Amino acid sequence: MRVVLVSAGLSVPSSTRLLGDRLAAAVVRRAAGDGADGTDVIDRTDVAEGADGAASGSGAGSRNVEVQVVELRELAVEIAHHFTNGFPGPSLAAALRAVTEADALIVVTPVFSASYSGLFKSFFDVMEKDALAGTPVLIGATGGSARHSLVLEHAMRPLFAYLRAVVVPTAVYAASEDWGADGLAERIERAAGELAGLLGGAGARRRAPAASPAGAAVEDVVPFAERLAALRR
């Protein structure tokens, strides 16, 4: 099974990427069904560079999980070009392919102006419609103050609900004071367990909608203009 981590962190090192790494490590650990530390399972290379960017966890009776990383910071120029010319560059195309083919996603963003970053939103804006339908998603965010934690519920969760993804119940926010404090590790483990549980379910990998049987009746679609005209009579 393949999990893709999408990080919108801008700096190097990035607290956003750090949170994503910890979430991914916990998912690998929970899917493997063991208590190994797992904090070093994420390779620091990423999909945009054409590397595997992968790590896996396995154990007796476990599910093998491979993790790939998409660093949006390195795709910013190609994302902007996609908006103007309608075509993805090679690195962006590889990242979009990795995300749309993933069995599950971990998505993390810094908080800017009380919402997700523009880079984060732009990446998902250039994806094909319904590309994430049925995909399990774990959402996370970082910020300088705990006051921004509701960005997970009023911005990120509605975004992925609109994209018809399956968002796990527990979202993880990390403020500056959360690093090294009690509570963050527990939230990470709870969210990772929920995503690992979806990976283990029969419906973890989204299915394409079944085609209509041959000869099945298809309801005629009445153009909106005709419906509107009928109301004016």
PDB file of N, CA, C and O in Angstrom, residues 103-170:
ATOM      1  N   ASP A 103      -2.976   5.145  -2.102  1.00  0.00           N
ATOM      2  CA  ASP A 103      -4.029   4.481  -1.342  1.00  0.00           C
ATOM      3  C   ASP A 103      -4.525   5.367  -0.203  1.00  0.00           C
ATOM      4  O   ASP A 103      -5.641   5.191   0.286  1.00  0.00           O
ATOM      5  N   ALA A 104      -3.696   6.306   0.233  1.00  0.00           N
ATOM      6  CA  ALA A 104      -4.083   7.248   1.290  1.00  0.00           C
ATOM      7  C   ALA A 104      -3.143   8.441   1.228  1.00  0.00           C
ATOM      8  O   ALA A 104      -2.027   8.350   0.695  1.00  0.00           O
ATOM      9  N   LEU A 105      -3.600   9.573   1.791  1.00  0.00           N
ATOM     10  CA  LEU A 105      -2.807  10.794   1.803  1.00  0.00           C
ATOM     11  C   LEU A 105      -2.648  11.317   3.226  1.00  0.00           C
ATOM     12  O   LEU A 105      -3.552  11.180   4.053  1.00  0.00           O
ATOM     13  N   ILE A 106      -1.493  11.928   3.470  1.00  0.00           N
ATOM     14  CA  ILE A 106      -1.265  12.753   4.651  1.00  0.00           C
ATOM     15  C   ILE A 106      -0.957  14.140   4.108  1.00  0.00           C
ATOM     16  O   ILE A 106      -0.012  14.308   3.333  1.00  0.00           O
ATOM     17  N   VAL A 107      -1.751  15.134   4.455  1.00  0.00           N
ATOM     18  CA  VAL A 107      -1.561  16.479   3.906  1.00  0.00           C
ATOM     19  C   VAL A 107      -1.340  17.457   5.057  1.00  0.00           C
ATOM     20  O   VAL A 107      -2.094  17.483   6.025  1.00  0.00           O
ATOM     21  N   VAL A 108      -0.281  18.257   4.955  1.00  0.00           N
ATOM     22  CA  VAL A 108       0.061  19.199   6.025  1.00  0.00           C
ATOM     23  C   VAL A 108       0.409  20.555   5.416  1.00  0.00           C
ATOM     24  O   VAL A 108       1.042  20.638   4.365  1.00  0.00           O
ATOM     25  N   THR A 109      -0.018  21.612   6.098  1.00  0.00           N
ATOM     26  CA  THR A 109       0.215  22.967   5.614  1.00  0.00           C
ATOM     27  C   THR A 109       0.492  23.907   6.774  1.00  0.00           C
ATOM     28  O   THR A 109      -0.041  23.700   7.870  1.00  0.00           O
ATOM     29  N   PRO A 110       1.301  24.931   6.556  1.00  0.00           N
ATOM     30  CA  PRO A 110       1.376  26.007   7.543  1.00  0.00           C
ATOM     31  C   PRO A 110       0.116  26.866   7.446  1.00  0.00           C
ATOM     32  O   PRO A 110      -0.568  26.865   6.424  1.00  0.00           O
ATOM     33  N   VAL A 111      -0.191  27.566   8.531  1.00  0.00           N
ATOM     34  CA  VAL A 111      -1.358  28.449   8.544  1.00  0.00           C
ATOM     35  C   VAL A 111      -0.928  29.849   8.148  1.00  0.00           C
ATOM     36  O   VAL A 111      -0.034  30.435   8.763  1.00  0.00           O
ATOM     37  N   PHE A 112      -1.563  30.392   7.106  1.00  0.00           N
ATOM     38  CA  PHE A 112      -1.335  31.762   6.667  1.00  0.00           C
ATOM     39  C   PHE A 112      -2.682  32.486   6.662  1.00  0.00           C
ATOM     40  O   PHE A 112      -3.641  32.014   6.045  1.00  0.00           O
ATOM     41  N   SER A 113      -2.765  33.624   7.327  1.00  0.00           N
ATOM     42  CA  SER A 113      -3.987  34.431   7.335  1.00  0.00           C
ATOM     43  C   SER A 113      -5.207  33.592   7.716  1.00  0.00           C
ATOM     44  O   SER A 113      -6.251  33.632   7.045  1.00  0.00           O
ATOM     45  N   ALA A 114      -5.057  32.789   8.760  1.00  0.00           N
ATOM     46  CA  ALA A 114      -6.153  31.989   9.324  1.00  0.00           C
ATOM     47  C   ALA A 114      -6.684  30.928   8.366  1.00  0.00           C
ATOM     48  O   ALA A 114      -7.838  30.509   8.475  1.00  0.00           O
ATOM     49  N   SER A 115      -5.862  30.457   7.422  1.00  0.00           N
ATOM     50  CA  SER A 115      -6.293  29.400   6.517  1.00  0.00           C
ATOM     51  C   SER A 115      -5.066  28.632   6.023  1.00  0.00           C
ATOM     52  O   SER A 115      -3.942  28.903   6.432  1.00  0.00           O
ATOM     53  N   TYR A 116      -5.311  27.650   5.143  1.00  0.00           N
ATOM     54  CA  TYR A 116      -4.195  26.932   4.535  1.00  0.00           C
ATOM     55  C   TYR A 116      -3.443  27.887   3.617  1.00  0.00           C
ATOM     56  O   TYR A 116      -3.959  28.932   3.207  1.00  0.00           O
ATOM     57  N   SER A 117      -2.217  27.524   3.282  1.00  0.00           N
ATOM     58  CA  SER A 117      -1.407  28.400   2.433  1.00  0.00           C
ATOM     59  C   SER A 117      -1.935  28.399   1.007  1.00  0.00           C
ATOM     60  O   SER A 117      -2.585  27.451   0.556  1.00  0.00           O
ATOM     61  N   GLY A 118      -1.638  29.477   0.268  1.00  0.00           N
ATOM     62  CA  GLY A 118      -2.041  29.553  -1.128  1.00  0.00           C
ATOM     63  C   GLY A 118      -1.402  28.471  -1.966  1.00  0.00           C
ATOM     64  O   GLY A 118      -2.021  27.939  -2.893  1.00  0.00           O
ATOM     65  N   LEU A 119      -0.160  28.114  -1.653  1.00  0.00           N
ATOM     66  CA  LEU A 119       0.533  27.054  -2.390  1.00  0.00           C
ATOM     67  C   LEU A 119      -0.183  25.723  -2.203  1.00  0.00           C
ATOM     68  O   LEU A 119      -0.366  24.957  -3.161  1.00  0.00           O
ATOM     69  N   PHE A 120      -0.588  25.443  -0.974  1.00  0.00           N
ATOM     70  CA  PHE A 120      -1.318  24.208  -0.667  1.00  0.00           C
ATOM     71  C   PHE A 120      -2.602  24.140  -1.489  1.00  0.00           C
ATOM     72  O   PHE A 120      -2.882  23.146  -2.162  1.00  0.00           O
ATOM     73  N   LYS A 121      -3.390  25.207  -1.443  1.00  0.00           N
ATOM     74  CA  LYS A 121      -4.658  25.210  -2.173  1.00  0.00           C
ATOM     75  C   LYS A 121      -4.440  25.138  -3.679  1.00  0.00           C
ATOM     76  O   LYS A 121      -5.178  24.441  -4.396  1.00  0.00           O
ATOM     77  N   SER A 122      -3.416  25.825  -4.182  1.00  0.00           N
ATOM     78  CA  SER A 122      -3.165  25.836  -5.621  1.00  0.00           C
ATOM     79  C   SER A 122      -2.854  24.439  -6.149  1.00  0.00           C
ATOM     80  O   SER A 122      -3.269  24.082  -7.259  1.00  0.00           O
ATOM     81  N   PHE A 123      -2.127  23.644  -5.356  1.00  0.00           N
ATOM     82  CA  PHE A 123      -1.798  22.282  -5.794  1.00  0.00           C
ATOM     83  C   PHE A 123      -3.063  21.465  -5.996  1.00  0.00           C
ATOM     84  O   PHE A 123      -3.217  20.764  -7.014  1.00  0.00           O
ATOM     85  N   PHE A 124      -3.982  21.563  -5.060  1.00  0.00           N
ATOM     86  CA  PHE A 124      -5.212  20.779  -5.191  1.00  0.00           C
ATOM     87  C   PHE A 124      -6.170  21.391  -6.211  1.00  0.00           C
ATOM     88  O   PHE A 124      -7.035  20.702  -6.753  1.00  0.00           O
ATOM     89  N   ASP A 125      -5.991  22.677  -6.517  1.00  0.00           N
ATOM     90  CA  ASP A 125      -6.801  23.307  -7.559  1.00  0.00           C
ATOM     91  C   ASP A 125      -6.472  22.770  -8.948  1.00  0.00           C
ATOM     92  O   ASP A 125      -7.335  22.785  -9.842  1.00  0.00           O
ATOM     93  N   VAL A 126      -5.227  22.340  -9.173  1.00  0.00           N
ATOM     94  CA  VAL A 126      -4.850  21.891 -10.509  1.00  0.00           C
ATOM     95  C   VAL A 126      -5.091  20.400 -10.713  1.00  0.00           C
ATOM     96  O   VAL A 126      -4.818  19.873 -11.789  1.00  0.00           O
ATOM     97  N   MET A 127      -5.626  19.720  -9.705  1.00  0.00           N
ATOM     98  CA  MET A 127      -5.916  18.298  -9.852  1.00  0.00           C
ATOM     99  C   MET A 127      -7.201  18.099 -10.632  1.00  0.00           C
ATOM    100  O   MET A 127      -8.088  18.959 -10.666  1.00  0.00           O
ATOM    101  N   GLU A 128      -7.315  16.944 -11.268  1.00  0.00           N
ATOM    102  CA  GLU A 128      -8.523  16.620 -12.018  1.00  0.00           C
ATOM    103  C   GLU A 128      -9.705  16.458 -11.066  1.00  0.00           C
ATOM    104  O   GLU A 128      -9.554  16.024  -9.927  1.00  0.00           O
ATOM    105  N   LYS A 129     -10.883  16.796 -11.558  1.00  0.00           N
ATOM    106  CA  LYS A 129     -12.110  16.645 -10.766  1.00  0.00           C
ATOM    107  C   LYS A 129     -12.297  15.181 -10.365  1.00  0.00           C
ATOM    108  O   LYS A 129     -12.104  14.277 -11.169  1.00  0.00           O
ATOM    109  N   ASP A 130     -12.647  14.964  -9.131  1.00  0.00           N
ATOM    110  CA  ASP A 130     -12.906  13.629  -8.571  1.00  0.00           C
ATOM    111  C   ASP A 130     -11.657  12.769  -8.459  1.00  0.00           C
ATOM    112  O   ASP A 130     -11.763  11.560  -8.216  1.00  0.00           O
ATOM    113  N   ALA A 131     -10.475  13.366  -8.605  1.00  0.00           N
ATOM    114  CA  ALA A 131      -9.244  12.571  -8.518  1.00  0.00           C
ATOM    115  C   ALA A 131      -9.045  11.970  -7.134  1.00  0.00           C
ATOM    116  O   ALA A 131      -8.400  10.922  -7.000  1.00  0.00           O
ATOM    117  N   LEU A 132      -9.579  12.607  -6.095  1.00  0.00           N
ATOM    118  CA  LEU A 132      -9.399  12.112  -4.731  1.00  0.00           C
ATOM    119  C   LEU A 132     -10.652  11.454  -4.168  1.00  0.00           C
ATOM    120  O   LEU A 132     -10.690  11.149  -2.966  1.00  0.00           O
ATOM    121  N   ALA A 133     -11.644  11.220  -4.989  1.00  0.00           N
ATOM    122  CA  ALA A 133     -12.896  10.643  -4.503  1.00  0.00           C
ATOM    123  C   ALA A 133     -12.633   9.299  -3.830  1.00  0.00           C
ATOM    124  O   ALA A 133     -12.037   8.393  -4.421  1.00  0.00           O
ATOM    125  N   GLY A 134     -13.046   9.175  -2.568  1.00  0.00           N
ATOM    126  CA  GLY A 134     -12.895   7.921  -1.831  1.00  0.00           C
ATOM    127  C   GLY A 134     -11.536   7.692  -1.223  1.00  0.00           C
ATOM    128  O   GLY A 134     -11.306   6.662  -0.588  1.00  0.00           O
ATOM    129  N   THR A 135     -10.604   8.621  -1.396  1.00  0.00           N
ATOM    130  CA  THR A 135      -9.248   8.440  -0.858  1.00  0.00           C
ATOM    131  C   THR A 135      -9.199   8.814   0.625  1.00  0.00           C
ATOM    132  O   THR A 135      -9.600   9.921   0.990  1.00  0.00           O
ATOM    133  N   PRO A 136      -8.694   7.938   1.491  1.00  0.00           N
ATOM    134  CA  PRO A 136      -8.531   8.308   2.895  1.00  0.00           C
ATOM    135  C   PRO A 136      -7.477   9.399   3.043  1.00  0.00           C
ATOM    136  O   PRO A 136      -6.410   9.331   2.432  1.00  0.00           O
ATOM    137  N   VAL A 137      -7.778  10.419   3.862  1.00  0.00           N
ATOM    138  CA  VAL A 137      -6.878  11.560   4.036  1.00  0.00           C
ATOM    139  C   VAL A 137      -6.752  11.893   5.519  1.00  0.00           C
ATOM    140  O   VAL A 137      -7.751  11.973   6.238  1.00  0.00           O
ATOM    141  N   LEU A 138      -5.520  12.115   5.946  1.00  0.00           N
ATOM    142  CA  LEU A 138      -5.231  12.620   7.287  1.00  0.00           C
ATOM    143  C   LEU A 138      -4.758  14.057   7.124  1.00  0.00           C
ATOM    144  O   LEU A 138      -3.812  14.313   6.371  1.00  0.00           O
ATOM    145  N   ILE A 139      -5.404  15.004   7.803  1.00  0.00           N
ATOM    146  CA  ILE A 139      -5.055  16.416   7.647  1.00  0.00           C
ATOM    147  C   ILE A 139      -4.290  16.924   8.867  1.00  0.00           C
ATOM    148  O   ILE A 139      -4.561  16.537   9.999  1.00  0.00           O
ATOM    149  N   GLY A 140      -3.310  17.795   8.614  1.00  0.00           N
ATOM    150  CA  GLY A 140      -2.529  18.389   9.686  1.00  0.00           C
ATOM    151  C   GLY A 140      -2.098  19.795   9.320  1.00  0.00           C
ATOM    152  O   GLY A 140      -2.061  20.161   8.139  1.00  0.00           O
ATOM    153  N   ALA A 141      -1.783  20.590  10.335  1.00  0.00           N
ATOM    154  CA  ALA A 141      -1.356  21.970  10.093  1.00  0.00           C
ATOM    155  C   ALA A 141      -0.443  22.422  11.219  1.00  0.00           C
ATOM    156  O   ALA A 141      -0.466  21.867  12.322  1.00  0.00           O
ATOM    157  N   THR A 142       0.363  23.438  10.923  1.00  0.00           N
ATOM    158  CA  THR A 142       1.247  24.024  11.919  1.00  0.00           C
ATOM    159  C   THR A 142       1.057  25.532  11.934  1.00  0.00           C
ATOM    160  O   THR A 142       0.666  26.132  10.930  1.00  0.00           O
ATOM    161  N   GLY A 143       1.329  26.136  13.082  1.00  0.00           N
ATOM    162  CA  GLY A 143       1.191  27.581  13.196  1.00  0.00           C
ATOM    163  C   GLY A 143       1.895  28.081  14.440  1.00  0.00           C
ATOM    164  O   GLY A 143       2.329  27.309  15.289  1.00  0.00           O
ATOM    165  N   GLY A 144       1.974  29.381  14.539  1.00  0.00           N
ATOM    166  CA  GLY A 144       2.679  29.977  15.667  1.00  0.00           C
ATOM    167  C   GLY A 144       1.866  30.061  16.929  1.00  0.00           C
ATOM    168  O   GLY A 144       2.416  30.325  18.005  1.00  0.00           O
ATOM    169  N   SER A 145       0.560  29.851  16.831  1.00  0.00           N
ATOM    170  CA  SER A 145      -0.314  29.985  17.991  1.00  0.00           C
ATOM    171  C   SER A 145      -1.405  28.938  17.944  1.00  0.00           C
ATOM    172  O   SER A 145      -1.903  28.586  16.861  1.00  0.00           O
ATOM    173  N   ALA A 146      -1.801  28.448  19.118  1.00  0.00           N
ATOM    174  CA  ALA A 146      -2.897  27.482  19.195  1.00  0.00           C
ATOM    175  C   ALA A 146      -4.218  28.092  18.753  1.00  0.00           C
ATOM    176  O   ALA A 146      -5.167  27.367  18.448  1.00  0.00           O
ATOM    177  N   ARG A 147      -4.298  29.416  18.699  1.00  0.00           N
ATOM    178  CA  ARG A 147      -5.543  30.070  18.293  1.00  0.00           C
ATOM    179  C   ARG A 147      -5.924  29.760  16.847  1.00  0.00           C
ATOM    180  O   ARG A 147      -7.073  29.953  16.453  1.00  0.00           O
ATOM    181  N   HIS A 148      -4.957  29.291  16.049  1.00  0.00           N
ATOM    182  CA  HIS A 148      -5.248  28.985  14.646  1.00  0.00           C
ATOM    183  C   HIS A 148      -5.659  27.533  14.421  1.00  0.00           C
ATOM    184  O   HIS A 148      -5.827  27.117  13.272  1.00  0.00           O
ATOM    185  N   SER A 149      -5.830  26.748  15.483  1.00  0.00           N
ATOM    186  CA  SER A 149      -6.062  25.317  15.319  1.00  0.00           C
ATOM    187  C   SER A 149      -7.380  25.006  14.590  1.00  0.00           C
ATOM    188  O   SER A 149      -7.503  23.951  13.951  1.00  0.00           O
ATOM    189  N   LEU A 150      -8.348  25.915  14.655  1.00  0.00           N
ATOM    190  CA  LEU A 150      -9.627  25.651  13.995  1.00  0.00           C
ATOM    191  C   LEU A 150      -9.536  25.683  12.476  1.00  0.00           C
ATOM    192  O   LEU A 150     -10.506  25.365  11.789  1.00  0.00           O
ATOM    193  N   VAL A 151      -8.366  26.067  11.953  1.00  0.00           N
ATOM    194  CA  VAL A 151      -8.194  26.036  10.500  1.00  0.00           C
ATOM    195  C   VAL A 151      -8.419  24.615   9.965  1.00  0.00           C
ATOM    196  O   VAL A 151      -8.867  24.429   8.825  1.00  0.00           O
ATOM    197  N   LEU A 152      -8.143  23.626  10.789  1.00  0.00           N
ATOM    198  CA  LEU A 152      -8.355  22.240  10.371  1.00  0.00           C
ATOM    199  C   LEU A 152      -9.821  21.955  10.083  1.00  0.00           C
ATOM    200  O   LEU A 152     -10.150  21.226   9.145  1.00  0.00           O
ATOM    201  N   GLU A 153     -10.692  22.549  10.888  1.00  0.00           N
ATOM    202  CA  GLU A 153     -12.116  22.243  10.779  1.00  0.00           C
ATOM    203  C   GLU A 153     -12.871  23.209   9.873  1.00  0.00           C
ATOM    204  O   GLU A 153     -13.836  22.819   9.225  1.00  0.00           O
ATOM    205  N   HIS A 154     -12.452  24.485   9.829  1.00  0.00           N
ATOM    206  CA  HIS A 154     -13.217  25.425   9.005  1.00  0.00           C
ATOM    207  C   HIS A 154     -12.622  25.629   7.620  1.00  0.00           C
ATOM    208  O   HIS A 154     -13.250  26.278   6.769  1.00  0.00           O
ATOM    209  N   ALA A 155     -11.446  25.080   7.349  1.00  0.00           N
ATOM    210  CA  ALA A 155     -10.845  25.248   6.021  1.00  0.00           C
ATOM    211  C   ALA A 155     -10.435  23.913   5.402  1.00  0.00           C
ATOM    212  O   ALA A 155     -10.878  23.566   4.307  1.00  0.00           O
ATOM    213  N   MET A 156      -9.599  23.146   6.100  1.00  0.00           N
ATOM    214  CA  MET A 156      -9.059  21.934   5.482  1.00  0.00           C
ATOM    215  C   MET A 156     -10.090  20.815   5.349  1.00  0.00           C
ATOM    216  O   MET A 156     -10.198  20.187   4.295  1.00  0.00           O
ATOM    217  N   ARG A 157     -10.835  20.558   6.406  1.00  0.00           N
ATOM    218  CA  ARG A 157     -11.816  19.472   6.321  1.00  0.00           C
ATOM    219  C   ARG A 157     -12.886  19.746   5.253  1.00  0.00           C
ATOM    220  O   ARG A 157     -13.210  18.855   4.456  1.00  0.00           O
ATOM    221  N   PRO A 158     -13.441  20.962   5.174  1.00  0.00           N
ATOM    222  CA  PRO A 158     -14.400  21.230   4.093  1.00  0.00           C
ATOM    223  C   PRO A 158     -13.791  21.099   2.699  1.00  0.00           C
ATOM    224  O   PRO A 158     -14.465  20.658   1.766  1.00  0.00           O
ATOM    225  N   LEU A 159     -12.519  21.474   2.547  1.00  0.00           N
ATOM    226  CA  LEU A 159     -11.873  21.354   1.244  1.00  0.00           C
ATOM    227  C   LEU A 159     -11.866  19.907   0.772  1.00  0.00           C
ATOM    228  O   LEU A 159     -12.256  19.604  -0.371  1.00  0.00           O
ATOM    229  N   PHE A 160     -11.444  19.000   1.648  1.00  0.00           N
ATOM    230  CA  PHE A 160     -11.341  17.596   1.224  1.00  0.00           C
ATOM    231  C   PHE A 160     -12.701  16.901   1.204  1.00  0.00           C
ATOM    232  O   PHE A 160     -12.878  15.916   0.475  1.00  0.00           O
ATOM    233  N   ALA A 161     -13.652  17.411   1.977  1.00  0.00           N
ATOM    234  CA  ALA A 161     -15.017  16.908   1.842  1.00  0.00           C
ATOM    235  C   ALA A 161     -15.559  17.266   0.460  1.00  0.00           C
ATOM    236  O   ALA A 161     -16.228  16.456  -0.196  1.00  0.00           O
ATOM    237  N   TYR A 162     -15.267  18.493  -0.002  1.00  0.00           N
ATOM    238  CA  TYR A 162     -15.687  18.909  -1.333  1.00  0.00           C
ATOM    239  C   TYR A 162     -15.033  18.037  -2.407  1.00  0.00           C
ATOM    240  O   TYR A 162     -15.669  17.699  -3.431  1.00  0.00           O
ATOM    241  N   LEU A 163     -13.789  17.637  -2.185  1.00  0.00           N
ATOM    242  CA  LEU A 163     -13.085  16.780  -3.137  1.00  0.00           C
ATOM    243  C   LEU A 163     -13.502  15.312  -3.013  1.00  0.00           C
ATOM    244  O   LEU A 163     -12.952  14.448  -3.694  1.00  0.00           O
ATOM    245  N   ARG A 164     -14.454  15.050  -2.111  1.00  0.00           N
ATOM    246  CA  ARG A 164     -15.029  13.715  -1.905  1.00  0.00           C
ATOM    247  C   ARG A 164     -14.014  12.713  -1.373  1.00  0.00           C
ATOM    248  O   ARG A 164     -14.133  11.509  -1.585  1.00  0.00           O
ATOM    249  N   ALA A 165     -13.020  13.215  -0.654  1.00  0.00           N
ATOM    250  CA  ALA A 165     -12.089  12.332   0.039  1.00  0.00           C
ATOM    251  C   ALA A 165     -12.709  11.891   1.362  1.00  0.00           C
ATOM    252  O   ALA A 165     -13.700  12.462   1.823  1.00  0.00           O
ATOM    253  N   VAL A 166     -12.124  10.872   1.974  1.00  0.00           N
ATOM    254  CA  VAL A 166     -12.586  10.369   3.271  1.00  0.00           C
ATOM    255  C   VAL A 166     -11.592  10.856   4.320  1.00  0.00           C
ATOM    256  O   VAL A 166     -10.489  10.321   4.444  1.00  0.00           O
ATOM    257  N   VAL A 167     -11.962  11.882   5.064  1.00  0.00           N
ATOM    258  CA  VAL A 167     -11.053  12.498   6.032  1.00  0.00           C
ATOM    259  C   VAL A 167     -11.208  11.807   7.383  1.00  0.00           C
ATOM    260  O   VAL A 167     -12.330  11.657   7.882  1.00  0.00           O
ATOM    261  N   VAL A 168     -10.091  11.381   7.994  1.00  0.00           N
ATOM    262  CA  VAL A 168     -10.168  10.697   9.286  1.00  0.00           C
ATOM    263  C   VAL A 168     -10.667  11.666  10.355  1.00  0.00           C
ATOM    264  O   VAL A 168     -10.483  12.883  10.246  1.00  0.00           O
ATOM    265  N   PRO A 169     -11.318  11.154  11.399  1.00  0.00           N
ATOM    266  CA  PRO A 169     -11.907  12.039  12.415  1.00  0.00           C
ATOM    267  C   PRO A 169     -10.909  12.940  13.132  1.00  0.00           C
ATOM    268  O   PRO A 169     -11.220  14.093  13.442  1.00  0.00           O
ATOM    269  N   THR A 170      -9.719  12.427  13.415  1.00  0.00           N
ATOM    270  CA  THR A 170      -8.743  13.204  14.178  1.00  0.00           C
ATOM    271  C   THR A 170      -7.824  13.981  13.256  1.00  0.00           C
ATOM    272  O   THR A 170      -7.135  13.395  12.418  1.00  0.00           O
TER     273      THR A 170
END
